[in-house]
C-alpha positions as a Markdown table, in Angstrom:
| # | Residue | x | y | z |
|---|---|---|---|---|
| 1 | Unk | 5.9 | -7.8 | -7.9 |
| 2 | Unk | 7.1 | -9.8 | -10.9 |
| 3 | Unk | 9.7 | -7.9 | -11.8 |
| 4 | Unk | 11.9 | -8.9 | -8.3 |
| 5 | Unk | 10.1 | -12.8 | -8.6 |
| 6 | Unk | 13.1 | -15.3 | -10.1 |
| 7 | Unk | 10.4 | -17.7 | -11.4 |
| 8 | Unk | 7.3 | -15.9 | -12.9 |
| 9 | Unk | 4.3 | -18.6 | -13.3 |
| 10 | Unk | 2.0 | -19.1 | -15.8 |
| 11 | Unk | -0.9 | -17.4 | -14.5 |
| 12 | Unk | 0.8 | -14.3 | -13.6 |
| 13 | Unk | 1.9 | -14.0 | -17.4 |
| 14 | Unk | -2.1 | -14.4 | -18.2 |
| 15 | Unk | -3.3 | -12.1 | -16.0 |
| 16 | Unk | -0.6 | -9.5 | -17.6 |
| 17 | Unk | -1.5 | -10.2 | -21.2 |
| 18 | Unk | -5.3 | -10.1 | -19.8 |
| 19 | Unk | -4.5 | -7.1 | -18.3 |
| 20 | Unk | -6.1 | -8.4 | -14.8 |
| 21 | Unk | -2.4 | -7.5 | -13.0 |
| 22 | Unk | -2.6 | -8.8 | -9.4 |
| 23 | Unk | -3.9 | -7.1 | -6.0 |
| 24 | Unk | 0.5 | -6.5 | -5.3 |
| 25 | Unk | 1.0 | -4.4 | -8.3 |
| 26 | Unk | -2.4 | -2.2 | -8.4 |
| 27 | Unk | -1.7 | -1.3 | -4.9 |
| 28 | Unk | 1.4 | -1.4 | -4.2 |
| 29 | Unk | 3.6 | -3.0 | -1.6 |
| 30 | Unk | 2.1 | -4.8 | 1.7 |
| 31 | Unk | 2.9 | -2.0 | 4.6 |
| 32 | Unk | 1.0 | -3.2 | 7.6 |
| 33 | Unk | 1.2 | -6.7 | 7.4 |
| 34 | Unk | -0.9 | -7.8 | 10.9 |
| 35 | Unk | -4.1 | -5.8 | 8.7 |
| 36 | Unk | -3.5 | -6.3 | 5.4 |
| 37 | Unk | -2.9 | -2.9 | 4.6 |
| 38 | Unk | -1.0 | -1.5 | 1.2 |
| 39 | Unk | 0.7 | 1.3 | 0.1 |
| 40 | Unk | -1.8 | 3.1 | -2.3 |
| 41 | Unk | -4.9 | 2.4 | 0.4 |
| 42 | Unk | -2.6 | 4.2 | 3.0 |
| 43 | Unk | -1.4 | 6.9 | 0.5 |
| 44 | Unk | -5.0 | 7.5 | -0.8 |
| 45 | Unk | -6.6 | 8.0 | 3.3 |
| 46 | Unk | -3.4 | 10.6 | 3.4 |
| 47 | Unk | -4.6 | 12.0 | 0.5 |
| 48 | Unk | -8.2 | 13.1 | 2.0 |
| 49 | Unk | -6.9 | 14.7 | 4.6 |
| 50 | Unk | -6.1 | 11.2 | 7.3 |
| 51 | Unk | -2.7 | 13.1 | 7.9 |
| 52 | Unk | -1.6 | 11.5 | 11.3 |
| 53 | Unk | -0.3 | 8.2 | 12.2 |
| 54 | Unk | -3.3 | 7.8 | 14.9 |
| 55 | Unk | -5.6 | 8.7 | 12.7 |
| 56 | Unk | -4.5 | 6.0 | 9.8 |
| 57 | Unk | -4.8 | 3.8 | 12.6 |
| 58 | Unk | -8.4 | 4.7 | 13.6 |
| 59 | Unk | -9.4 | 4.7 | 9.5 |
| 60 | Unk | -7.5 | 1.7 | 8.4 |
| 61 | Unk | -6.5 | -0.1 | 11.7 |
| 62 | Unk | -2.5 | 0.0 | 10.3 |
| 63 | Unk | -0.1 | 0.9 | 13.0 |
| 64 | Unk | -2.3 | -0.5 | 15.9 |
| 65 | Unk | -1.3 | -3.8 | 16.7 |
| 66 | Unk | 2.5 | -4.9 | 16.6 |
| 67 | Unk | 2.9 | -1.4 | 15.7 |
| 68 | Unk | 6.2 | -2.3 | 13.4 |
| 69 | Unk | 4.6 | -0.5 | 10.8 |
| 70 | Unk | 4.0 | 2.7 | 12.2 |
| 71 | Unk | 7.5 | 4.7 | 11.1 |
| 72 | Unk | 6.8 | 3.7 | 7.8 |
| 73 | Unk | 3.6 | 5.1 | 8.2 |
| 74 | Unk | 4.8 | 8.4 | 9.0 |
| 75 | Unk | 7.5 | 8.1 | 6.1 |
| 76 | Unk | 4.4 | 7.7 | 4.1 |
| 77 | Unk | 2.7 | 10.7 | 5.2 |
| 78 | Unk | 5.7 | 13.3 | 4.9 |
| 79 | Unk | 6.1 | 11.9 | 1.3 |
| 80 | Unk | 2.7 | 11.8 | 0.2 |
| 81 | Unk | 2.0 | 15.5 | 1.7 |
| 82 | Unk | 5.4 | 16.6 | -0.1 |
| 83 | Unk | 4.1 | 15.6 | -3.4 |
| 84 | Unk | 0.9 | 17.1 | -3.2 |
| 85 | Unk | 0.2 | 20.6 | -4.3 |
| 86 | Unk | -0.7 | 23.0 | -1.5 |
């Protein structure tokens, strides 16, 4: 993100005043890093219902390779099933 950069580049100030923010802002932070997986993808599978850490795995492959991910996978789901309406 470009708030925590010390040195922000020209092109990431054009893409803001294009309004063309990059791939780390729209969607969030980088959680599994082996499959390239972020935060709002993850969020969004928990969302339709992809409420277990196997099954996040199964959908968006996060969790099964080093595995070093997967307890902030589960983090992700209690806090993105708290903040939905039941």
């Amino acid at each position: 993100m470009l708030l925590g950069k010390d040195v922000v580049c020209a092109s990431d100030i054009r893409d803001l005043l294009r309004n063309c923010p990059a791939e780390e802002f729209t969607q969030g932070k980088l959680i599994c890093s082996c499959f390239s997986v972020r935060e709002k993808t993850i969020s969004d599978a928990i969302s339709r219902g992809c409420n277990t850490v196997d099954n996040l795995g199964k959908q968006l492959k996060c969790g099964t390779n080093c595995g070093s991910c997967k307890s902030e996978l589960s983090t992700l789901i209690k806090v993105t099933q708290i903040a939905e309406p039941t």
